[in-house]
Coordinates of C-alpha atoms in Angstrom, one line a residue:
X1 CA -64.7 -92.7 -23.8
X2 CA -61.9 -94.9 -25.2
X3 CA -58.5 -95.1 -23.6
X4 CA -55.9 -92.8 -25.1
X5 CA -53.0 -95.3 -24.6
X6 CA -53.0 -98.9 -25.9
X7 CA -51.1 -101.6 -24.1
X8 CA -47.4 -101.2 -24.6
X9 CA -46.4 -104.8 -25.0
X10 CA -48.6 -105.5 -28.1
X11 CA -46.8 -107.0 -31.1
X12 CA -46.6 -104.0 -33.4
X13 CA -44.9 -105.8 -36.4
X14 CA -48.1 -107.3 -37.7
X15 CA -49.5 -103.8 -38.4
X16 CA -46.9 -102.8 -41.0
X17 CA -48.1 -102.0 -44.5
X18 CA -46.4 -104.0 -47.3
X19 CA -44.9 -101.9 -50.1
X20 CA -44.2 -98.7 -48.1
X21 CA -40.6 -97.6 -47.8
X22 CA -40.3 -98.4 -44.1
X23 CA -36.8 -98.6 -42.6
X24 CA -36.3 -100.2 -39.2
X25 CA -33.9 -98.5 -36.9
X26 CA -32.5 -102.0 -35.9
X27 CA -30.5 -102.2 -39.2
X28 CA -28.8 -98.8 -38.7
X29 CA -25.9 -97.7 -36.6
X30 CA -27.4 -95.6 -33.8
X31 CA -25.4 -93.5 -31.4
X32 CA -26.6 -94.2 -27.8
X33 CA -26.3 -91.2 -25.4
X34 CA -27.1 -91.0 -21.7
X35 CA -30.9 -91.2 -21.4
X36 CA -32.8 -88.0 -20.6
X37 CA -35.4 -89.8 -18.5
X38 CA -35.7 -93.1 -16.6
X39 CA -39.3 -93.6 -17.6
X40 CA -41.6 -92.8 -20.6
X41 CA -41.1 -89.5 -22.4
X42 CA -44.4 -87.7 -22.6
X43 CA -43.7 -84.3 -24.3
X44 CA -41.0 -82.5 -26.3
X45 CA -40.4 -78.9 -27.4
X46 CA -37.4 -77.2 -29.1
X47 CA -35.5 -74.5 -27.1
X48 CA -32.7 -73.8 -29.6
X49 CA -31.4 -75.4 -32.8
X50 CA -29.3 -77.8 -30.6
X51 CA -31.4 -78.0 -27.4
X52 CA -34.7 -79.7 -26.7
X53 CA -36.9 -79.7 -23.6
X54 CA -38.6 -82.9 -22.5
X55 CA -41.0 -84.0 -19.9
X56 CA -41.5 -87.5 -18.5
X57 CA -43.4 -89.9 -16.3
X58 CA -40.4 -89.6 -14.0
X59 CA -41.7 -86.2 -12.9
X60 CA -38.7 -84.3 -14.4
X61 CA -38.2 -81.6 -17.0
X62 CA -34.9 -81.9 -18.9
X63 CA -32.9 -79.6 -21.2
X64 CA -30.8 -81.8 -23.5
X65 CA -28.2 -80.9 -26.1
X66 CA -29.2 -83.5 -28.7
X67 CA -26.2 -82.8 -31.0
X68 CA -23.6 -83.5 -28.3
X69 CA -25.6 -85.9 -26.2
X70 CA -25.4 -84.0 -22.9
X71 CA -28.0 -83.4 -20.2
X72 CA -27.6 -79.7 -19.5
X73 CA -30.3 -79.1 -16.9
X74 CA -32.8 -81.3 -15.0
X75 CA -35.7 -79.7 -13.1
X76 CA -37.5 -81.3 -10.2
X77 CA -40.7 -79.9 -8.8
X78 CA -43.7 -81.8 -10.0
X79 CA -45.2 -84.4 -7.8
X80 CA -46.6 -86.5 -10.6
X81 CA -46.0 -87.2 -14.3
X82 CA -45.1 -84.3 -16.5
X83 CA -47.7 -84.2 -19.3
X84 CA -46.6 -81.2 -21.4
X85 CA -43.7 -78.9 -21.9
X86 CA -43.5 -75.7 -24.0
X87 CA -41.3 -72.6 -24.4
X88 CA -40.6 -69.7 -26.7
X89 CA -37.8 -70.6 -29.0
X90 CA -34.4 -69.3 -27.9
X91 CA -35.8 -67.9 -24.7
X92 CA -34.7 -68.3 -21.1
X93 CA -38.0 -69.6 -19.8
X94 CA -39.7 -73.0 -20.2
X95 CA -43.1 -74.2 -18.9
X96 CA -44.3 -77.6 -17.8
X97 CA -47.7 -79.1 -16.9
X98 CA -48.4 -82.2 -14.8
X99 CA -50.9 -84.6 -13.5
X100 CA -50.3 -83.0 -10.1
X101 CA -52.8 -80.3 -11.3
X102 CA -50.2 -77.6 -11.7
X103 CA -48.1 -75.8 -14.3
X104 CA -44.6 -74.5 -13.5
X105 CA -42.3 -71.9 -15.1
X106 CA -38.5 -72.5 -15.0
X107 CA -35.5 -70.4 -15.7
X108 CA -33.1 -72.3 -18.0
X109 CA -30.1 -70.9 -16.2
X110 CA -31.3 -71.4 -12.6
X111 CA -31.2 -74.5 -10.3
X112 CA -33.2 -72.8 -7.6
X113 CA -36.5 -74.3 -8.4
X114 CA -39.5 -73.0 -10.4
X115 CA -39.9 -69.2 -11.0
X116 CA -43.7 -69.4 -10.9
X117 CA -46.4 -71.9 -10.1
X118 CA -49.8 -71.8 -11.7
X119 CA -52.4 -73.6 -9.5
X120 CA -56.2 -73.9 -9.7
X121 CA -57.1 -76.8 -11.9
X122 CA -59.0 -79.6 -10.2
X123 CA -57.5 -82.4 -12.2
X124 CA -54.3 -83.0 -14.2
X125 CA -53.2 -80.3 -16.6
X126 CA -53.1 -81.7 -20.1
X127 CA -52.8 -78.6 -22.3
X128 CA -50.2 -75.9 -22.2
X129 CA -49.4 -73.0 -24.5
X130 CA -47.5 -69.7 -24.0
X131 CA -48.2 -66.5 -26.0
X132 CA -45.7 -65.4 -28.6
X133 CA -44.6 -62.5 -26.4
X134 CA -44.3 -64.7 -23.3
X135 CA -46.6 -62.7 -21.1
X136 CA -49.7 -65.0 -21.0
X137 CA -50.0 -68.7 -20.4
X138 CA -53.0 -70.9 -21.4
X139 CA -53.6 -74.2 -19.7
X140 CA -56.2 -76.9 -20.2
X141 CA -57.2 -79.8 -18.0
X142 CA -59.2 -83.0 -17.6
X143 CA -61.5 -80.9 -15.3
X144 CA -63.1 -79.6 -18.6
X145 CA -61.7 -76.1 -18.3
X146 CA -59.2 -73.7 -19.9
X147 CA -57.5 -71.0 -17.9
X148 CA -55.3 -68.1 -18.8
X149 CA -52.6 -66.8 -16.5
X150 CA -50.3 -63.8 -16.1
X151 CA -46.9 -65.2 -16.4
X152 CA -45.2 -62.7 -14.1
X153 CA -47.6 -62.9 -11.2
X154 CA -49.1 -66.4 -11.6
X155 CA -52.6 -64.9 -11.3
X156 CA -55.4 -66.7 -13.1
X157 CA -56.9 -64.1 -15.5
X158 CA -59.9 -66.1 -16.8
X159 CA -61.5 -69.5 -16.6
X160 CA -63.9 -71.2 -18.9
X161 CA -65.5 -74.7 -18.7
X162 CA -67.4 -76.8 -21.2
X163 CA -69.0 -80.0 -20.2
X164 CA -67.1 -83.1 -21.4
X165 CA -64.2 -81.0 -22.7
X166 CA -61.4 -83.2 -21.5
X167 CA -58.5 -81.2 -23.0
X168 CA -55.7 -83.2 -24.8
X169 CA -53.6 -80.4 -26.3
X170 CA -53.4 -76.6 -26.8
X171 CA -51.4 -74.6 -29.3
X172 CA -51.1 -70.9 -29.9
X173 CA -51.8 -69.5 -33.4
X174 CA -48.8 -67.3 -34.3
X175 CA -49.4 -63.5 -34.3
X176 CA -53.0 -64.0 -33.0
X177 CA -54.7 -63.9 -29.6
X178 CA -56.1 -67.3 -30.4
X179 CA -55.4 -70.9 -29.3
X180 CA -56.5 -74.2 -30.8
X181 CA -57.6 -76.9 -28.4
X182 CA -58.3 -80.6 -29.0
X183 CA -60.4 -82.8 -26.7
X184 CA -61.6 -86.3 -25.7
X185 CA -65.1 -85.1 -26.7
X186 CA -63.8 -85.4 -30.4
X187 CA -64.1 -81.6 -30.8
X188 CA -61.5 -79.0 -32.0
X189 CA -62.1 -75.5 -30.8
X190 CA -60.6 -72.1 -31.4
X191 CA -60.6 -69.8 -28.4
X192 CA -60.0 -66.1 -28.2
X193 CA -57.8 -65.8 -25.1
X194 CA -58.6 -62.1 -24.5
X195 CA -62.1 -63.1 -23.2
X196 CA -61.5 -66.9 -23.2
X197 CA -64.5 -67.6 -25.4
X198 CA -64.9 -70.1 -28.2
X199 CA -64.9 -68.3 -31.6
X200 CA -65.1 -71.4 -33.8
X201 CA -65.8 -75.1 -33.5
X202 CA -64.7 -77.5 -36.3
X203 CA -67.0 -80.4 -37.3
X204 CA -66.9 -83.2 -34.8
X205 CA -64.5 -86.0 -35.6
X206 CA -65.3 -89.6 -35.2
X207 CA -62.6 -90.3 -32.7
X208 CA -60.9 -88.6 -29.7
X209 CA -58.6 -85.8 -30.9
X210 CA -55.1 -86.2 -29.3
X211 CA -52.9 -83.4 -30.6
X212 CA -52.7 -80.2 -32.7
X213 CA -50.2 -77.9 -34.2
X214 CA -50.3 -74.6 -36.3
X215 CA -48.2 -73.7 -39.3
X216 CA -45.6 -70.9 -38.8
X217 CA -47.6 -68.5 -40.9
X218 CA -50.8 -69.2 -39.0
X219 CA -52.8 -70.3 -42.1
X220 CA -53.2 -73.9 -41.3
X221 CA -53.6 -76.3 -38.3
X222 CA -53.2 -80.0 -38.1
X223 CA -55.0 -82.3 -35.7
X224 CA -54.8 -86.1 -35.1
X225 CA -57.1 -88.9 -33.9
X226 CA -56.9 -92.0 -31.8
X227 CA -58.1 -95.3 -33.1
X228 CA -57.1 -98.9 -33.7
X229 CA -56.6 -101.3 -36.6
X230 CA -56.5 -98.4 -39.1
X231 CA -59.9 -97.1 -38.0
X232 CA -59.5 -93.5 -37.1
X233 CA -55.7 -92.9 -36.5
X234 CA -55.7 -90.1 -39.1
X235 CA -54.3 -86.6 -39.0
X236 CA -56.4 -83.8 -40.6
X237 CA -55.3 -80.5 -42.1
X238 CA -57.5 -77.5 -41.6
X239 CA -57.5 -74.1 -43.3
X240 CA -57.6 -71.4 -40.6
X241 CA -58.6 -68.6 -42.9
X242 CA -62.2 -67.4 -43.3
X243 CA -63.9 -70.6 -44.4
X244 CA -62.0 -72.8 -41.9
X245 CA -62.5 -75.9 -44.1
X246 CA -60.9 -79.3 -44.0
X247 CA -58.2 -79.5 -46.6
X248 CA -57.2 -83.2 -46.5
X249 CA -56.5 -86.2 -44.3
X250 CA -53.4 -88.2 -43.7
X251 CA -54.2 -91.9 -43.4
X252 CA -51.8 -94.7 -42.9
X253 CA -51.2 -95.2 -39.2
X254 CA -52.7 -98.4 -37.8
X255 CA -53.0 -97.3 -34.1
X256 CA -53.7 -94.0 -32.4
X257 CA -51.8 -91.0 -33.8
X258 CA -50.3 -89.2 -30.8
X259 CA -48.5 -86.3 -32.4
X260 CA -48.6 -84.2 -35.5
X261 CA -46.4 -81.2 -36.5
X262 CA -45.5 -79.0 -39.4
X263 CA -41.9 -79.4 -40.5
X264 CA -39.6 -76.4 -41.2
X265 CA -39.2 -75.5 -44.8
X266 CA -35.9 -76.8 -46.2
X267 CA -34.6 -78.8 -49.1
X268 CA -37.9 -80.3 -50.0
X269 CA -39.7 -78.8 -52.9
X270 CA -43.1 -79.1 -51.1
X271 CA -44.3 -78.5 -47.6
X272 CA -44.1 -81.4 -45.1
X273 CA -45.9 -82.6 -42.0
X274 CA -44.9 -85.4 -39.6
X275 CA -46.9 -87.7 -37.5
X276 CA -46.1 -90.4 -34.8
X277 CA -48.3 -93.1 -33.4
X278 CA -48.9 -96.0 -31.1
X279 CA -47.9 -98.3 -33.9
X280 CA -44.2 -97.3 -33.4
X281 CA -44.0 -95.5 -36.7
X282 CA -43.1 -91.9 -37.7
X283 CA -44.5 -90.8 -41.1
X284 CA -43.7 -87.8 -43.3
X285 CA -46.4 -86.5 -45.6
X286 CA -46.7 -84.1 -48.4
X287 CA -48.8 -81.4 -46.7
X288 CA -50.9 -80.5 -49.7
X289 CA -51.4 -83.9 -51.4
X290 CA -51.6 -86.1 -48.2
X291 CA -49.2 -88.6 -49.8
X292 CA -46.9 -90.4 -47.4
X293 CA -43.4 -89.7 -48.6
X294 CA -41.4 -91.4 -45.9
X295 CA -41.8 -93.7 -42.9
X296 CA -39.7 -95.2 -40.1
X297 CA -40.6 -98.0 -37.7
X298 CA -38.9 -97.7 -34.3
X299 CA -39.1 -101.3 -33.2
X300 CA -39.7 -101.8 -29.4
X301 CA -40.2 -98.0 -28.8
X302 CA -43.9 -98.4 -27.8
X303 CA -46.1 -95.4 -28.1
X304 CA -44.4 -92.5 -29.9
X305 CA -45.7 -89.7 -27.8
X306 CA -44.3 -86.5 -29.2
X307 CA -42.5 -84.9 -32.1
X308 CA -40.4 -81.7 -32.5
X309 CA -38.2 -80.3 -35.2
X310 CA -36.0 -77.2 -35.2
X311 CA -34.4 -77.6 -38.6
X312 CA -35.3 -79.2 -42.0
X313 CA -32.9 -82.1 -41.5
X314 CA -33.6 -83.4 -38.0
X315 CA -36.6 -84.7 -36.1
X316 CA -36.9 -85.7 -32.4
X317 CA -39.4 -88.3 -31.3
X318 CA -40.3 -89.2 -27.7
X319 CA -41.3 -92.7 -26.8
X320 CA -42.7 -94.8 -24.0
X321 CA -40.0 -97.4 -23.9
X322 CA -36.8 -96.2 -25.5
X323 CA -36.4 -92.5 -24.7
X324 CA -35.9 -89.9 -27.3
X325 CA -35.0 -90.8 -30.9
X326 CA -33.0 -88.4 -33.1
X327 CA -34.1 -88.9 -36.8
X328 CA -32.3 -87.6 -39.9
X329 CA -34.5 -86.5 -42.7
X330 CA -33.1 -86.6 -46.2
X331 CA -34.6 -85.7 -49.6
X332 CA -32.5 -87.9 -51.9
X333 CA -34.6 -90.1 -54.2
X334 CA -37.7 -89.1 -52.4
X335 CA -37.9 -88.6 -48.7
X336 CA -36.3 -90.9 -46.1
X337 CA -35.9 -91.1 -42.4
X338 CA -33.0 -92.7 -40.5
X339 CA -32.4 -92.9 -36.8
X340 CA -29.0 -91.6 -35.9
X341 CA -29.1 -91.2 -32.1
X342 CA -31.1 -92.2 -29.0
X343 CA -31.1 -90.7 -25.5

């Protein structure tokens, strides 16, 4: 198995592609806010249109108002790195997973510690998804297993293990009792969480699958691959309807692609997806044609671990070296990205 993370001090500049509109943040005026974490940012999710939730290697979970640049809440409870965070948009509860083998549930308005603890995995928890109604939690781990939990009681409802299924990410398909799961075994699986059984397996990819996301209408999912020197490093769009076919691939990153998301509909005349990678770049793609319509290199940021967007004009990107970057997306004369703040 290849390592998921490349060395952070590698010179990234030699991997840029000539001719692509690629704007370095170093030439822009960037507002510097108080940092959310004092170490690498590992995961991001959106809580409201102005608030994000982040997890980091500093073992903390942070609620941050990214429009005002203010830390609003910081949760301490994990004993090792936080690997994933998730929540239901505009809810009062957030969830975190950690290398300490646990997942925790937090009340956004409470400083009294976690509301619930989900214990049972034998290795670090690396996948985390909450049902649309907020009643069930699904976790995945490097122990090759998925588990479902009753959110209120913390009781494990089901467990299922598959050999070599080292989970890298889980996302819930909207309006369905289904989750999509990526793995270091290069497989992408759809699970029915009612019985915790695999209902579909996509064709095996050539490289480790690092992340996944589903479109808001539940019709598509996107996954991404690790790799190096342009080999692998792609994201793939899949049709989740009956045929469950590969639609297209997004190729352009030159090191492992760590995150891939669908962007909210907005001023663009076509649907968009975004990716971030170990090559310090964020890329915006036409979802249907796989054409890269915008790119930004965040010099010195190291691995770009995570992406989240709560509106059509803003994108947040977590990094290993330089915290969380707030990017502005505009659709004038094409599609462009500009860094406006960092925290």
